[in-house]
């Protein structure tokens, strides 16, 4: 027949793939393995257009590599802990698991219908006990290595979600999730010591260059924020311990005229004199209400209060006043700075507000900051700077002063990172419980491994409402336990882990999803990883992609994995937008994936997504046409339906022009897909459909074996994006199912050569030679061949050729000199 039932085809092939276990890797080493990984979904309702795009992209490579003969693993699972489940449970008076697992089933059904080449046997959910047991185990291992610790400090607090947030979850001073303005709270919380890995996280990025988008690497580099500089010690009158500051310009030390400490750092309240304490405390309260962004912004007026104490500048013995100032942040460097008003604009603004001295120690451009109010920065000739006078560049100045400070024991060269430790405690219910028991006598005691998992108690509805403390605290039966160390009365930690902990190791678990001896079988990970291609949204450029790199490095140091980086290539697909805007409820411009699929079918929707443009670009749904995708797919199908030659037709008798087109397309599409230019590969496939149609309707006809060859390749190429149509075409061609088990063809170079042509060589308008040449001959080669021709040689009779007129491959005209 010349058409087929779309919906029936979808159901038929889903059932076939499942029964056949088509997409389950052999995993026996008989073929080279490749791991294609899509970022796993969060089960917030049904799949949406964004999922559809991302998963369509990942499936192109997964299917392509499978056809090329790799043993491909392409797993799926759910990132199923998280706040929305809890909010839904409060509303519906149910357990968060109800909402979560219902949504997972909905999404699983949609993913199946979407025709992805997924291995469902590796399915996992991070909220399953068999999974979170190992999240807890990993937490305890990190703790044993000193990489998970608890500290009391000011943390980001979201007043609306009633939970703390990691720095990475605060965007411009607002909660990344709900948009509420973030405030500060002092809490005793668990942290992962990701800062221990700052340097490696930076250095190992060299292994990702070329495989990861440059802008993602740049964002990570920025986030880690490496600064070279020095720690300098200032002694304080009447205090044993000096104050250490971090500075990137120790060479400006002679211009340091005051010091400033963060008002919210413990140091400030330790230093403040009795006289100044009331003023300081009032000030500190005011600062607490500001956001970090306000505090750091350059146009925010800088404020401060004198602490009533003085320190000594180590290089010139001068007394400098110590202030508390809002522009100094408690959690960067040491929380204290030496202020050099002449060469740091923030310091200069502050000095002018509070009438503090400005001492210029660098002549950068002849101007004096004390007069202009504009700090001068960069290289310059040192002034009033003792041993530095005479030097004229920053590098020499910095190394000379560090040498001096180190000799005097007054400082050391150091490297500072902007990256903070990862705060992982959350005051929420629907997450992985922290496997720690607090005992009055023994302190923090880990839950013994054989007692893992620490299961969540059964809590639902209103019991989960945010109260500013973890809902788990009210489950008293669960909270009160015997201390595993001394048997005395103790309590469980009532916080749960940030869900980014769950997603930092799921890709390892996929390698051996049912392993019971550990989080994963190290051999399985060695077999499959690193991941050949990771696909997901750029919104994870920092958070998830940094955390999972950190986890990998720790697991490597534990001896469980042998590589530094888990993902070799990363593809960030664009967003699906509508009429130029992000799809959103408030704009009312959302597009329902299910409805679009009902109308046009899975294949047409997937084809539209992939054909819309380069994978990294946004897709404006208002500007694409699933209807024309569908029309095209029908055209493609009819080609297969029009093939009348048998399966073993002899290709040598096939139409040579069409065969050449087919093999050129094979070569090009192979390169295009491998290099991620999926949309161009589809454009080439469309050209092939046209060429084949022309051959069928022209002299070749449907019985020509070359038409069969072309139709089969069109089907294979289409199978990367439109698997249902492709399977139907394959079946129509009389080939055994599934097309997913077929072999990607290799282009025959002999077939790609153009036909030959007869080139006429003229000299002064007379024909002197006729030569058989390749049809795509270039001028240099043509001239070379012509000059070697006996007739041409004779006619030239030793004269030089001064001009060549070429109309290749048919004609070459030579003009000889005198
Ligand atoms: C003296 C100085 C003189 C500085 C000068 C700069 C220019 P980056 O590059 O971001 O690492 N600083 C140090 N700790 C701080 C804190 N907790 N809060 C606010 N500012 C802090 O910035 C390092 C510079 O930022 C340091 O070098 C320090 O000012 C300031 F001509 O020290 B500098
Ligand atoms: Zn105890």
CSV table of N, CA, C and O in Angstrom, one decimal, residues 629-715:
chain,number,residue,atom,x,y,z
A,629,UNK,N,6.5,18.6,7.8
A,629,UNK,CA,7.3,17.4,8.1
A,629,UNK,C,6.6,16.1,7.8
A,629,UNK,O,7.1,15.1,7.3
A,630,UNK,N,5.3,16.1,8.2
A,630,UNK,CA,4.4,15.0,8.0
A,630,UNK,C,4.3,14.7,6.5
A,630,UNK,O,4.4,13.5,6.0
A,631,UNK,N,4.1,15.7,5.7
A,631,UNK,CA,4.0,15.6,4.2
A,631,UNK,C,5.3,14.9,3.7
A,631,UNK,O,5.3,14.0,2.8
A,632,UNK,N,6.4,15.4,4.2
A,632,UNK,CA,7.7,14.9,3.7
A,632,UNK,C,7.8,13.4,4.0
A,632,UNK,O,8.2,12.6,3.2
A,633,UNK,N,7.4,13.1,5.2
A,633,UNK,CA,7.6,11.7,5.6
A,633,UNK,C,6.7,10.8,4.8
A,633,UNK,O,7.1,9.6,4.5
A,634,UNK,N,5.5,11.3,4.4
A,634,UNK,CA,4.7,10.5,3.5
A,634,UNK,C,5.3,10.3,2.1
A,634,UNK,O,5.3,9.2,1.5
A,635,UNK,N,6.0,11.3,1.7
A,635,UNK,CA,6.7,11.3,0.4
A,635,UNK,C,7.8,10.2,0.5
A,635,UNK,O,8.0,9.4,-0.4
A,636,UNK,N,8.5,10.3,1.6
A,636,UNK,CA,9.6,9.3,1.8
A,636,UNK,C,9.0,7.9,1.8
A,636,UNK,O,9.6,7.0,1.2
A,637,UNK,N,7.9,7.7,2.5
A,637,UNK,CA,7.4,6.4,2.6
A,637,UNK,C,7.0,5.8,1.2
A,637,UNK,O,7.2,4.7,0.9
A,638,UNK,N,6.4,6.7,0.4
A,638,UNK,CA,6.0,6.3,-1.0
A,638,UNK,C,7.1,5.8,-1.8
A,638,UNK,O,7.0,5.0,-2.7
A,639,UNK,N,8.3,6.3,-1.6
A,639,UNK,CA,9.5,5.8,-2.3
A,639,UNK,C,9.7,4.4,-2.1
A,639,UNK,O,9.9,3.6,-3.0
A,640,UNK,N,9.7,4.0,-0.8
A,640,UNK,CA,9.8,2.6,-0.4
A,640,UNK,C,8.7,1.8,-1.1
A,640,UNK,O,8.9,0.7,-1.6
A,641,UNK,N,7.5,2.3,-1.0
A,641,UNK,CA,6.3,1.6,-1.6
A,641,UNK,C,6.4,1.4,-3.1
A,641,UNK,O,5.9,0.5,-3.7
A,642,UNK,N,7.2,2.3,-3.8
A,642,UNK,CA,7.3,2.2,-5.2
A,642,UNK,C,8.5,1.3,-5.7
A,642,UNK,O,8.7,1.2,-6.9
A,643,UNK,N,9.2,0.8,-4.7
A,643,UNK,CA,10.3,-0.1,-5.1
A,643,UNK,C,9.7,-1.5,-5.6
A,643,UNK,O,9.0,-2.1,-4.8
A,644,UNK,N,10.0,-1.9,-6.8
A,644,UNK,CA,9.5,-3.2,-7.3
A,644,UNK,C,10.5,-4.2,-7.5
A,644,UNK,O,10.2,-5.4,-7.7
A,645,UNK,N,11.8,-3.9,-7.3
A,645,UNK,CA,12.9,-4.9,-7.5
A,645,UNK,C,12.9,-5.8,-6.2
A,645,UNK,O,12.4,-5.4,-5.1
A,646,UNK,N,13.5,-6.9,-6.3
A,646,UNK,CA,13.6,-7.9,-5.2
A,646,UNK,C,14.7,-7.5,-4.3
A,646,UNK,O,15.6,-6.7,-4.6
A,647,UNK,N,14.7,-8.2,-3.1
A,647,UNK,CA,15.7,-7.9,-2.1
A,647,UNK,C,17.1,-8.1,-2.6
A,647,UNK,O,18.1,-7.4,-2.2
A,648,UNK,N,17.3,-9.2,-3.5
A,648,UNK,CA,18.6,-9.5,-3.9
A,648,UNK,C,18.9,-8.9,-5.4
A,648,UNK,O,19.7,-9.5,-6.1
A,649,UNK,N,18.3,-7.8,-5.7
A,649,UNK,CA,18.5,-7.2,-7.0
A,649,UNK,C,20.0,-6.9,-7.2
A,649,UNK,O,20.6,-6.5,-6.2
A,650,UNK,N,20.5,-7.1,-8.4
A,650,UNK,CA,21.9,-6.9,-8.6
A,650,UNK,C,22.2,-5.4,-8.8
A,650,UNK,O,21.8,-4.8,-9.8
A,651,UNK,N,22.9,-4.8,-7.8
A,651,UNK,CA,23.1,-3.4,-7.9
A,651,UNK,C,24.0,-2.9,-9.0
A,651,UNK,O,23.9,-1.7,-9.4
A,652,UNK,N,24.8,-3.8,-9.6
A,652,UNK,CA,25.7,-3.4,-10.6
A,652,UNK,C,24.9,-2.9,-11.9
A,652,UNK,O,25.4,-2.1,-12.6
A,653,UNK,N,23.7,-3.4,-12.0
A,653,UNK,CA,22.9,-2.9,-13.1
A,653,UNK,C,22.1,-1.7,-12.8
A,653,UNK,O,21.3,-1.2,-13.6
A,654,UNK,N,22.3,-1.1,-11.6
A,654,UNK,CA,21.5,0.0,-11.2
A,654,UNK,C,21.9,1.3,-11.9
A,654,UNK,O,23.0,1.4,-12.4
A,655,UNK,N,21.0,2.2,-11.9
A,655,UNK,CA,21.2,3.6,-12.4
A,655,UNK,C,22.4,4.2,-11.8
A,655,UNK,O,22.4,4.4,-10.6
A,656,UNK,N,23.5,4.5,-12.6
A,656,UNK,CA,24.7,5.0,-12.0
A,656,UNK,C,24.6,6.4,-11.4
A,656,UNK,O,25.2,6.7,-10.4
A,657,UNK,N,23.8,7.2,-12.0
A,657,UNK,CA,23.6,8.6,-11.4
A,657,UNK,C,23.0,8.5,-10.0
A,657,UNK,O,23.5,9.2,-9.1
A,658,UNK,N,22.0,7.7,-9.9
A,658,UNK,CA,21.3,7.6,-8.6
A,658,UNK,C,22.3,7.0,-7.5
A,658,UNK,O,22.3,7.4,-6.4
A,659,UNK,N,23.0,6.0,-8.0
A,659,UNK,CA,23.9,5.3,-7.1
A,659,UNK,C,25.0,6.3,-6.6
A,659,UNK,O,25.3,6.3,-5.4
A,660,UNK,N,25.5,7.1,-7.5
A,660,UNK,CA,26.5,8.1,-7.1
A,660,UNK,C,25.9,9.1,-6.1
A,660,UNK,O,26.5,9.4,-5.1
A,661,UNK,N,24.7,9.5,-6.3
A,661,UNK,CA,24.0,10.4,-5.4
A,661,UNK,C,23.8,9.7,-4.0
A,661,UNK,O,24.1,10.4,-3.0
A,662,UNK,N,23.4,8.5,-4.0
A,662,UNK,CA,23.2,7.8,-2.8
A,662,UNK,C,24.6,7.7,-2.0
A,662,UNK,O,24.6,8.0,-0.8
A,663,UNK,N,25.6,7.3,-2.7
A,663,UNK,CA,26.9,7.1,-1.9
A,663,UNK,C,27.5,8.4,-1.5
A,663,UNK,O,28.1,8.5,-0.4
A,664,UNK,N,27.3,9.5,-2.2
A,664,UNK,CA,27.7,10.8,-1.8
A,664,UNK,C,26.9,11.2,-0.5
A,664,UNK,O,27.5,11.7,0.5
A,665,UNK,N,25.6,10.9,-0.5
A,665,UNK,CA,24.8,11.2,0.6
A,665,UNK,C,25.2,10.4,1.9
A,665,UNK,O,25.3,10.9,3.0
A,666,UNK,N,25.5,9.1,1.6
A,666,UNK,CA,26.0,8.3,2.8
A,666,UNK,C,27.2,8.9,3.4
A,666,UNK,O,27.3,9.1,4.6
A,667,UNK,N,28.2,9.3,2.6
A,667,UNK,CA,29.4,9.8,3.1
A,667,UNK,C,29.2,11.1,3.8
A,667,UNK,O,29.6,11.3,5.0
A,668,UNK,N,28.4,12.0,3.3
A,668,UNK,CA,28.1,13.3,3.9
A,668,UNK,C,27.3,13.2,5.2
A,668,UNK,O,27.6,13.8,6.2
A,669,UNK,N,26.3,12.4,5.1
A,669,UNK,CA,25.4,12.3,6.3
A,669,UNK,C,26.1,11.7,7.5
A,669,UNK,O,26.0,12.1,8.6
A,670,UNK,N,27.0,10.7,7.2
A,670,UNK,CA,27.8,10.1,8.2
A,670,UNK,C,28.6,11.2,9.0
A,670,UNK,O,28.6,11.2,10.2
A,671,UNK,N,29.3,12.0,8.2
A,671,UNK,CA,30.1,13.1,8.8
A,671,UNK,C,29.2,14.1,9.6
A,671,UNK,O,29.6,14.5,10.7
A,672,UNK,N,28.1,14.4,9.0
A,672,UNK,CA,27.2,15.4,9.6
A,672,UNK,C,26.7,15.0,10.9
A,672,UNK,O,26.7,15.7,11.9
A,673,UNK,N,26.2,13.7,11.0
A,673,UNK,CA,25.6,13.2,12.2
A,673,UNK,C,26.7,13.1,13.3
A,673,UNK,O,26.5,13.6,14.4
A,674,UNK,N,27.9,12.6,12.9
A,674,UNK,CA,29.0,12.4,13.9
A,674,UNK,C,29.4,13.8,14.5
A,674,UNK,O,29.7,13.8,15.6
A,675,UNK,N,29.3,14.8,13.7
A,675,UNK,CA,29.7,16.1,14.2
A,675,UNK,C,28.6,16.9,14.7
A,675,UNK,O,28.7,18.1,14.9
A,676,UNK,N,27.4,16.3,14.9
A,676,UNK,CA,26.3,17.0,15.6
A,676,UNK,C,25.5,17.9,14.7
A,676,UNK,O,24.7,18.7,15.2
A,677,UNK,N,25.7,17.9,13.4
A,677,UNK,CA,25.0,18.8,12.5
A,677,UNK,C,23.7,18.1,11.9
A,677,UNK,O,23.6,17.8,10.7
A,678,UNK,N,22.9,17.7,12.9
A,678,UNK,CA,21.7,16.9,12.5
A,678,UNK,C,20.8,17.5,11.5
A,678,UNK,O,20.2,16.8,10.7
A,679,UNK,N,20.5,18.8,11.7
A,679,UNK,CA,19.6,19.5,10.7
A,679,UNK,C,20.1,19.4,9.3
A,679,UNK,O,19.3,19.2,8.4
A,680,UNK,N,21.4,19.5,9.1
A,680,UNK,CA,21.9,19.5,7.8
A,680,UNK,C,21.8,18.1,7.2
A,680,UNK,O,21.5,17.9,6.0
A,681,UNK,N,22.0,17.1,8.1
A,681,UNK,CA,21.9,15.7,7.7
A,681,UNK,C,20.5,15.4,7.2
A,681,UNK,O,20.3,14.7,6.2
A,682,UNK,N,19.5,16.0,7.8
A,682,UNK,CA,18.1,15.8,7.4
A,682,UNK,C,17.9,16.5,6.0
A,682,UNK,O,17.2,16.0,5.2
A,683,UNK,N,18.5,17.7,5.9
A,683,UNK,CA,18.3,18.4,4.6
A,683,UNK,C,18.9,17.5,3.5
A,683,UNK,O,18.3,17.4,2.4
A,684,UNK,N,20.0,16.9,3.7
A,684,UNK,CA,20.6,16.0,2.7
A,684,UNK,C,19.7,14.8,2.4
A,684,UNK,O,19.5,14.3,1.3
A,685,UNK,N,19.0,14.3,3.5
A,685,UNK,CA,18.1,13.2,3.3
A,685,UNK,C,16.9,13.6,2.5
A,685,UNK,O,16.4,12.8,1.6
A,686,UNK,N,16.5,14.8,2.7
A,686,UNK,CA,15.4,15.4,1.9
A,686,UNK,C,15.8,15.4,0.4
A,686,UNK,O,15.0,15.1,-0.5
A,687,UNK,N,17.0,15.8,0.1
A,687,UNK,CA,17.5,15.9,-1.2
A,687,UNK,C,17.5,14.5,-1.9
A,687,UNK,O,17.2,14.3,-3.0
A,688,UNK,N,17.9,13.5,-1.0
A,688,UNK,CA,17.9,12.1,-1.5
A,688,UNK,C,16.5,11.6,-1.9
A,688,UNK,O,16.3,10.9,-2.8
A,689,UNK,N,15.5,12.0,-1.1
A,689,UNK,CA,14.1,11.7,-1.4
A,689,UNK,C,13.7,12.2,-2.8
A,689,UNK,O,13.2,11.5,-3.6
A,690,UNK,N,14.1,13.5,-3.0
A,690,UNK,CA,13.8,14.1,-4.3
A,690,UNK,C,14.5,13.4,-5.4
A,690,UNK,O,13.9,13.1,-6.5
A,691,UNK,N,15.8,13.1,-5.2
A,691,UNK,CA,16.5,12.4,-6.3
A,691,UNK,C,15.9,11.0,-6.6
A,691,UNK,O,15.8,10.6,-7.8
A,692,UNK,N,15.6,10.3,-5.5
A,692,UNK,CA,15.0,9.0,-5.7
A,692,UNK,C,13.7,9.1,-6.5
A,692,UNK,O,13.4,8.3,-7.4
A,693,UNK,N,12.9,10.0,-6.1
A,693,UNK,CA,11.6,10.2,-6.7
A,693,UNK,C,11.7,10.5,-8.2
A,693,UNK,O,11.1,9.9,-9.1
A,694,UNK,N,12.7,11.3,-8.5
A,694,UNK,CA,13.0,11.6,-9.9
A,694,UNK,C,13.4,10.4,-10.7
A,694,UNK,O,13.0,10.2,-11.8
A,695,UNK,N,14.2,9.6,-10.1
A,695,UNK,CA,14.7,8.3,-10.7
A,695,UNK,C,13.5,7.4,-11.0
A,695,UNK,O,13.4,6.8,-12.0
A,696,UNK,N,12.6,7.3,-9.9
A,696,UNK,CA,11.4,6.4,-10.1
A,696,UNK,C,10.5,6.9,-11.2
A,696,UNK,O,10.1,6.1,-12.1
A,697,UNK,N,10.3,8.2,-11.2
A,697,UNK,CA,9.4,8.7,-12.3
A,697,UNK,C,10.1,8.9,-13.6
A,697,UNK,O,9.4,9.1,-14.6
A,698,UNK,N,11.4,8.8,-13.7
A,698,UNK,CA,12.1,9.0,-14.9
A,698,UNK,C,12.5,7.7,-15.6
A,698,UNK,O,11.7,6.7,-15.4
A,699,UNK,N,13.6,7.6,-16.2
A,699,UNK,CA,14.0,6.5,-17.0
A,699,UNK,C,14.3,5.2,-16.2
A,699,UNK,O,14.1,4.1,-16.6
A,700,UNK,N,14.8,5.5,-14.9
A,700,UNK,CA,15.2,4.3,-14.1
A,700,UNK,C,14.0,3.5,-13.7
A,700,UNK,O,13.9,2.3,-14.0
A,701,UNK,N,13.0,4.1,-13.1
A,701,UNK,CA,11.8,3.4,-12.7
A,701,UNK,C,11.9,2.6,-11.4
A,701,UNK,O,13.0,2.4,-10.9
A,702,UNK,N,10.8,2.2,-10.8
A,702,UNK,CA,10.8,1.6,-9.5
A,702,UNK,C,11.5,0.2,-9.5
A,702,UNK,O,11.8,-0.3,-8.4
A,703,UNK,N,11.7,-0.3,-10.7
A,703,UNK,CA,12.3,-1.7,-10.7
A,703,UNK,C,13.8,-1.6,-10.7
A,703,UNK,O,14.5,-2.6,-10.5
A,704,UNK,N,14.4,-0.4,-10.8
A,704,UNK,CA,15.8,-0.3,-10.9
A,704,UNK,C,16.4,-0.6,-9.5
A,704,UNK,O,16.0,0.0,-8.5
A,705,UNK,N,17.4,-1.4,-9.4
A,705,UNK,CA,18.0,-1.8,-8.1
A,705,UNK,C,18.6,-0.6,-7.4
A,705,UNK,O,18.7,-0.5,-6.2
A,706,UNK,N,19.0,0.5,-8.1
A,706,UNK,CA,19.6,1.6,-7.5
A,706,UNK,C,18.5,2.4,-6.7
A,706,UNK,O,18.8,3.0,-5.7
A,707,UNK,N,17.3,2.3,-7.1
A,707,UNK,CA,16.2,2.9,-6.4
A,707,UNK,C,16.0,2.2,-5.1
A,707,UNK,O,15.8,2.8,-4.0
A,708,UNK,N,16.1,0.9,-5.1
A,708,UNK,CA,16.0,0.1,-3.8
A,708,UNK,C,17.1,0.5,-2.9
A,708,UNK,O,16.9,0.8,-1.7
A,709,UNK,N,18.3,0.6,-3.4
A,709,UNK,CA,19.5,1.0,-2.6
A,709,UNK,C,19.2,2.4,-1.9
A,709,UNK,O,19.4,2.6,-0.7
A,710,UNK,N,18.7,3.3,-2.8
A,710,UNK,CA,18.5,4.7,-2.3
A,710,UNK,C,17.4,4.7,-1.2
A,710,UNK,O,17.5,5.4,-0.2
A,711,UNK,N,16.3,4.0,-1.5
A,711,UNK,CA,15.2,3.9,-0.5
A,711,UNK,C,15.6,3.4,0.8
A,711,UNK,O,15.2,3.8,1.9
A,712,UNK,N,16.4,2.3,0.8
A,712,UNK,CA,16.9,1.7,2.0
A,712,UNK,C,17.8,2.7,2.8
A,712,UNK,O,17.6,2.8,4.0
A,713,UNK,N,18.6,3.4,2.1
A,713,UNK,CA,19.4,4.4,2.9
A,713,UNK,C,18.6,5.5,3.4
A,713,UNK,O,18.8,6.0,4.5
A,714,UNK,N,17.6,6.0,2.6
A,714,UNK,CA,16.7,7.0,3.1
A,714,UNK,C,16.0,6.5,4.4
A,714,UNK,O,15.9,7.3,5.4
A,715,UNK,N,15.6,5.3,4.4
A,715,UNK,CA,15.0,4.7,5.6
A,715,UNK,C,15.9,4.7,6.8
A,715,UNK,O,15.5,5.1,7.9
